[in-house]
Amino acid sequence: MSDAPEAERRQISAARRKARHYAVQALYQWAVSGTALSAIEQQFREDFDFRGTDLEYFQSLLHGVPAQVSDLEELFAPYLDIPLAKLGPVERAVLRIATFELSERIDIPCRVVLNEAIALTKKFGAAESHRFVNGVLDKVARELRETEINRPR
């Protein structure tokens, strides 16, 4: 009778979306500047309005992705049609985050991870790079979430 669970689910989704939004920017900054993660986190918390953001999720992405960066890149690098070193920093940040979510956050549906990654790439990436990111992540998802992808809807 009540829409409370649906409203709560939408609120959680929106809060995670904001967390990803900030995480892409923070991980971009980390990759191009080499600034310490703690300094980036502090700067972001001072400079941005985190109301309505899942701060815990932002922190898990900000610290979890760099801790596993080599493993994450090994998962998506085979599906790149360019050398990893030539991958743009925004696209690299999005691929790292989405691959982290696909491998570590099985509570988040695969289609949500891919849709969020595509939206972030459209917002921050080069023109049409969302198609490239989608193609790579589709292959990563088929490897990491085969059962989920093959499950009838």
PDB file of C-alpha atoms in Angstrom:
ATOM      1  CA  MET A   1       0.000   0.000   0.000  1.00  0.00           C
ATOM      2  CA  SER A   2       2.811   2.386   0.860  1.00  0.00           C
ATOM      3  CA  ASP A   3       5.382   3.670  -1.602  1.00  0.00           C
ATOM      4  CA  ALA A   4       7.952   4.086   1.181  1.00  0.00           C
ATOM      5  CA  PRO A   5      10.258   1.252   0.028  1.00  0.00           C
ATOM      6  CA  GLU A   6      10.212   2.577  -3.553  1.00  0.00           C
ATOM      7  CA  ALA A   7      10.837   6.148  -2.388  1.00  0.00           C
ATOM      8  CA  GLU A   8      13.677   4.941  -0.174  1.00  0.00           C
ATOM      9  CA  ARG A   9      15.202   2.979  -3.066  1.00  0.00           C
ATOM     10  CA  ARG A  10      15.081   6.078  -5.287  1.00  0.00           C
ATOM     11  CA  GLN A  11      16.703   8.167  -2.552  1.00  0.00           C
ATOM     12  CA  ILE A  12      19.519   5.622  -2.148  1.00  0.00           C
ATOM     13  CA  SER A  13      20.028   5.509  -5.928  1.00  0.00           C
ATOM     14  CA  ALA A  14      20.210   9.306  -6.141  1.00  0.00           C
ATOM     15  CA  ALA A  15      22.677   9.455  -3.237  1.00  0.00           C
ATOM     16  CA  ARG A  16      24.925   6.851  -4.882  1.00  0.00           C
ATOM     17  CA  ARG A  17      24.664   8.667  -8.221  1.00  0.00           C
ATOM     18  CA  LYS A  18      26.019  11.813  -6.550  1.00  0.00           C
ATOM     19  CA  ALA A  19      28.755   9.756  -4.883  1.00  0.00           C
ATOM     20  CA  ARG A  20      29.833   8.379  -8.275  1.00  0.00           C
ATOM     21  CA  HIS A  21      29.703  11.881  -9.758  1.00  0.00           C
ATOM     22  CA  TYR A  22      32.169  13.156  -7.164  1.00  0.00           C
ATOM     23  CA  ALA A  23      34.255   9.967  -7.244  1.00  0.00           C
ATOM     24  CA  VAL A  24      34.888  10.259 -10.995  1.00  0.00           C
ATOM     25  CA  GLN A  25      36.132  13.805 -10.514  1.00  0.00           C
ATOM     26  CA  ALA A  26      38.236  12.900  -7.489  1.00  0.00           C
ATOM     27  CA  LEU A  27      39.809   9.858  -9.164  1.00  0.00           C
ATOM     28  CA  TYR A  28      40.471  11.930 -12.280  1.00  0.00           C
ATOM     29  CA  GLN A  29      42.299  14.452 -10.086  1.00  0.00           C
ATOM     30  CA  TRP A  30      44.234  11.674  -8.354  1.00  0.00           C
ATOM     31  CA  ALA A  31      45.283  10.159 -11.692  1.00  0.00           C
ATOM     32  CA  VAL A  32      46.437  13.382 -13.334  1.00  0.00           C
ATOM     33  CA  SER A  33      47.957  15.135 -10.317  1.00  0.00           C
ATOM     34  CA  GLY A  34      49.162  12.354  -8.040  1.00  0.00           C
ATOM     35  CA  THR A  35      47.715  14.244  -5.074  1.00  0.00           C
ATOM     36  CA  ALA A  36      47.186  12.137  -1.948  1.00  0.00           C
ATOM     37  CA  LEU A  37      43.687  10.691  -1.657  1.00  0.00           C
ATOM     38  CA  SER A  38      43.246  12.159   1.820  1.00  0.00           C
ATOM     39  CA  ALA A  39      43.979  15.654   0.479  1.00  0.00           C
ATOM     40  CA  ILE A  40      41.569  15.174  -2.421  1.00  0.00           C
ATOM     41  CA  GLU A  41      38.856  13.935  -0.081  1.00  0.00           C
ATOM     42  CA  GLN A  42      39.362  16.911   2.223  1.00  0.00           C
ATOM     43  CA  GLN A  43      39.288  19.343  -0.704  1.00  0.00           C
ATOM     44  CA  PHE A  44      36.087  17.822  -2.084  1.00  0.00           C
ATOM     45  CA  ARG A  45      34.367  17.893   1.294  1.00  0.00           C
ATOM     46  CA  GLU A  46      35.269  21.576   1.650  1.00  0.00           C
ATOM     47  CA  ASP A  47      34.463  22.637  -1.924  1.00  0.00           C
ATOM     48  CA  PHE A  48      31.326  20.642  -2.757  1.00  0.00           C
ATOM     49  CA  ASP A  49      27.879  20.278  -1.245  1.00  0.00           C
ATOM     50  CA  PHE A  50      27.647  16.654  -0.154  1.00  0.00           C
ATOM     51  CA  ARG A  51      24.059  16.935   1.091  1.00  0.00           C
ATOM     52  CA  GLY A  52      22.083  14.109  -0.454  1.00  0.00           C
ATOM     53  CA  THR A  53      25.289  12.226  -1.276  1.00  0.00           C
ATOM     54  CA  ASP A  54      26.095   8.770   0.038  1.00  0.00           C
ATOM     55  CA  LEU A  55      29.353   9.879   1.653  1.00  0.00           C
ATOM     56  CA  GLU A  56      30.256   6.353   2.736  1.00  0.00           C
ATOM     57  CA  TYR A  57      29.881   5.155  -0.859  1.00  0.00           C
ATOM     58  CA  PHE A  58      31.982   8.068  -2.150  1.00  0.00           C
ATOM     59  CA  GLN A  59      34.713   7.126   0.321  1.00  0.00           C
ATOM     60  CA  SER A  60      34.540   3.440  -0.613  1.00  0.00           C
ATOM     61  CA  LEU A  61      35.043   4.330  -4.284  1.00  0.00           C
ATOM     62  CA  LEU A  62      37.707   6.961  -3.596  1.00  0.00           C
ATOM     63  CA  HIS A  63      39.802   4.582  -1.509  1.00  0.00           C
ATOM     64  CA  GLY A  64      38.753   1.193  -2.897  1.00  0.00           C
ATOM     65  CA  VAL A  65      39.505   1.886  -6.551  1.00  0.00           C
ATOM     66  CA  PRO A  66      43.127   3.058  -6.049  1.00  0.00           C
ATOM     67  CA  ALA A  67      43.773   0.146  -3.670  1.00  0.00           C
ATOM     68  CA  GLN A  68      42.890  -2.274  -6.483  1.00  0.00           C
ATOM     69  CA  VAL A  69      43.793  -0.191  -9.522  1.00  0.00           C
ATOM     70  CA  SER A  70      46.150  -2.755 -11.082  1.00  0.00           C
ATOM     71  CA  ASP A  71      43.672  -5.609 -10.656  1.00  0.00           C
ATOM     72  CA  LEU A  72      40.835  -3.488 -12.041  1.00  0.00           C
ATOM     73  CA  GLU A  73      42.843  -2.471 -15.091  1.00  0.00           C
ATOM     74  CA  GLU A  74      43.783  -6.111 -15.716  1.00  0.00           C
ATOM     75  CA  LEU A  75      40.066  -6.887 -15.885  1.00  0.00           C
ATOM     76  CA  PHE A  76      39.176  -4.268 -18.506  1.00  0.00           C
ATOM     77  CA  ALA A  77      42.448  -3.803 -20.433  1.00  0.00           C
ATOM     78  CA  PRO A  78      41.957  -6.920 -22.622  1.00  0.00           C
ATOM     79  CA  TYR A  79      38.799  -5.336 -24.044  1.00  0.00           C
ATOM     80  CA  LEU A  80      40.375  -2.013 -25.007  1.00  0.00           C
ATOM     81  CA  ASP A  81      41.067  -1.373 -28.674  1.00  0.00           C
ATOM     82  CA  ILE A  82      43.789   1.127 -27.735  1.00  0.00           C
ATOM     83  CA  PRO A  83      46.755   0.829 -25.373  1.00  0.00           C
ATOM     84  CA  LEU A  84      45.825   1.478 -21.742  1.00  0.00           C
ATOM     85  CA  ALA A  85      48.300   4.370 -21.631  1.00  0.00           C
ATOM     86  CA  LYS A  86      46.367   6.166 -24.394  1.00  0.00           C
ATOM     87  CA  LEU A  87      43.031   5.904 -22.599  1.00  0.00           C
ATOM     88  CA  GLY A  88      41.695   9.310 -21.560  1.00  0.00           C
ATOM     89  CA  PRO A  89      41.741  10.053 -17.820  1.00  0.00           C
ATOM     90  CA  VAL A  90      37.962  10.465 -17.564  1.00  0.00           C
ATOM     91  CA  GLU A  91      37.267   7.234 -19.400  1.00  0.00           C
ATOM     92  CA  ARG A  92      39.886   5.481 -17.290  1.00  0.00           C
ATOM     93  CA  ALA A  93      38.305   6.772 -14.068  1.00  0.00           C
ATOM     94  CA  VAL A  94      34.845   5.635 -15.184  1.00  0.00           C
ATOM     95  CA  LEU A  95      36.108   2.200 -16.246  1.00  0.00           C
ATOM     96  CA  ARG A  96      37.942   1.783 -12.944  1.00  0.00           C
ATOM     97  CA  ILE A  97      34.877   2.720 -10.887  1.00  0.00           C
ATOM     98  CA  ALA A  98      32.470   0.568 -12.887  1.00  0.00           C
ATOM     99  CA  THR A  99      34.827  -2.418 -12.874  1.00  0.00           C
ATOM    100  CA  PHE A 100      35.216  -1.992  -9.106  1.00  0.00           C
ATOM    101  CA  GLU A 101      31.436  -1.981  -8.727  1.00  0.00           C
ATOM    102  CA  LEU A 102      31.023  -5.009 -10.987  1.00  0.00           C
ATOM    103  CA  SER A 103      33.619  -6.994  -9.058  1.00  0.00           C
ATOM    104  CA  GLU A 104      33.103  -5.794  -5.484  1.00  0.00           C
ATOM    105  CA  ARG A 105      29.507  -4.579  -5.240  1.00  0.00           C
ATOM    106  CA  ILE A 106      27.389  -7.489  -6.378  1.00  0.00           C
ATOM    107  CA  ASP A 107      24.480  -5.909  -4.490  1.00  0.00           C
ATOM    108  CA  ILE A 108      24.290  -3.299  -7.257  1.00  0.00           C
ATOM    109  CA  PRO A 109      22.668  -4.692 -10.409  1.00  0.00           C
ATOM    110  CA  CYS A 110      24.871  -4.916 -13.470  1.00  0.00           C
ATOM    111  CA  ARG A 111      22.532  -2.771 -15.573  1.00  0.00           C
ATOM    112  CA  VAL A 112      22.689  -0.010 -12.927  1.00  0.00           C
ATOM    113  CA  VAL A 113      26.498  -0.048 -12.979  1.00  0.00           C
ATOM    114  CA  LEU A 114      26.581   0.163 -16.781  1.00  0.00           C
ATOM    115  CA  ASN A 115      23.895   2.857 -17.010  1.00  0.00           C
ATOM    116  CA  GLU A 116      25.627   5.003 -14.399  1.00  0.00           C
ATOM    117  CA  ALA A 117      29.004   4.600 -16.126  1.00  0.00           C
ATOM    118  CA  ILE A 118      27.524   5.613 -19.477  1.00  0.00           C
ATOM    119  CA  ALA A 119      25.847   8.665 -17.923  1.00  0.00           C
ATOM    120  CA  LEU A 120      29.109   9.751 -16.267  1.00  0.00           C
ATOM    121  CA  THR A 121      31.039   9.310 -19.497  1.00  0.00           C
ATOM    122  CA  LYS A 122      28.473  11.361 -21.404  1.00  0.00           C
ATOM    123  CA  LYS A 123      28.782  14.094 -18.788  1.00  0.00           C
ATOM    124  CA  PHE A 124      32.559  14.215 -18.339  1.00  0.00           C
ATOM    125  CA  GLY A 125      34.140  12.259 -21.197  1.00  0.00           C
ATOM    126  CA  ALA A 126      35.022  12.978 -24.789  1.00  0.00           C
ATOM    127  CA  ALA A 127      32.280  13.067 -27.410  1.00  0.00           C
ATOM    128  CA  GLU A 128      30.986   9.597 -28.198  1.00  0.00           C
ATOM    129  CA  SER A 129      33.348   7.986 -25.663  1.00  0.00           C
ATOM    130  CA  HIS A 130      30.291   6.609 -23.859  1.00  0.00           C
ATOM    131  CA  ARG A 131      29.934   4.083 -26.697  1.00  0.00           C
ATOM    132  CA  PHE A 132      33.502   2.915 -26.168  1.00  0.00           C
ATOM    133  CA  VAL A 133      33.032   2.661 -22.384  1.00  0.00           C
ATOM    134  CA  ASN A 134      29.755   0.785 -22.856  1.00  0.00           C
ATOM    135  CA  GLY A 135      31.409  -1.748 -25.183  1.00  0.00           C
ATOM    136  CA  VAL A 136      34.277  -2.393 -22.783  1.00  0.00           C
ATOM    137  CA  LEU A 137      32.050  -2.655 -19.710  1.00  0.00           C
ATOM    138  CA  ASP A 138      29.625  -4.965 -21.481  1.00  0.00           C
ATOM    139  CA  LYS A 139      32.482  -7.433 -21.956  1.00  0.00           C
ATOM    140  CA  VAL A 140      33.731  -6.992 -18.383  1.00  0.00           C
ATOM    141  CA  ALA A 141      30.199  -7.551 -17.080  1.00  0.00           C
ATOM    142  CA  ARG A 142      29.826 -10.731 -19.137  1.00  0.00           C
ATOM    143  CA  GLU A 143      33.012 -12.010 -17.506  1.00  0.00           C
ATOM    144  CA  LEU A 144      32.277 -10.930 -13.922  1.00  0.00           C
ATOM    145  CA  ARG A 145      28.490 -11.227 -13.821  1.00  0.00           C
ATOM    146  CA  GLU A 146      27.785 -14.012 -16.290  1.00  0.00           C
ATOM    147  CA  THR A 147      25.029 -15.559 -14.172  1.00  0.00           C
ATOM    148  CA  GLU A 148      23.251 -12.230 -13.693  1.00  0.00           C
ATOM    149  CA  ILE A 149      23.455 -11.336 -17.380  1.00  0.00           C
ATOM    150  CA  ASN A 150      22.207 -14.736 -18.537  1.00  0.00           C
ATOM    151  CA  ARG A 151      19.380 -14.876 -16.001  1.00  0.00           C
ATOM    152  CA  PRO A 152      15.943 -14.516 -17.630  1.00  0.00           C
ATOM    153  CA  ARG A 153      14.181 -11.290 -16.702  1.00  0.00           C
TER     154      ARG A 153
END
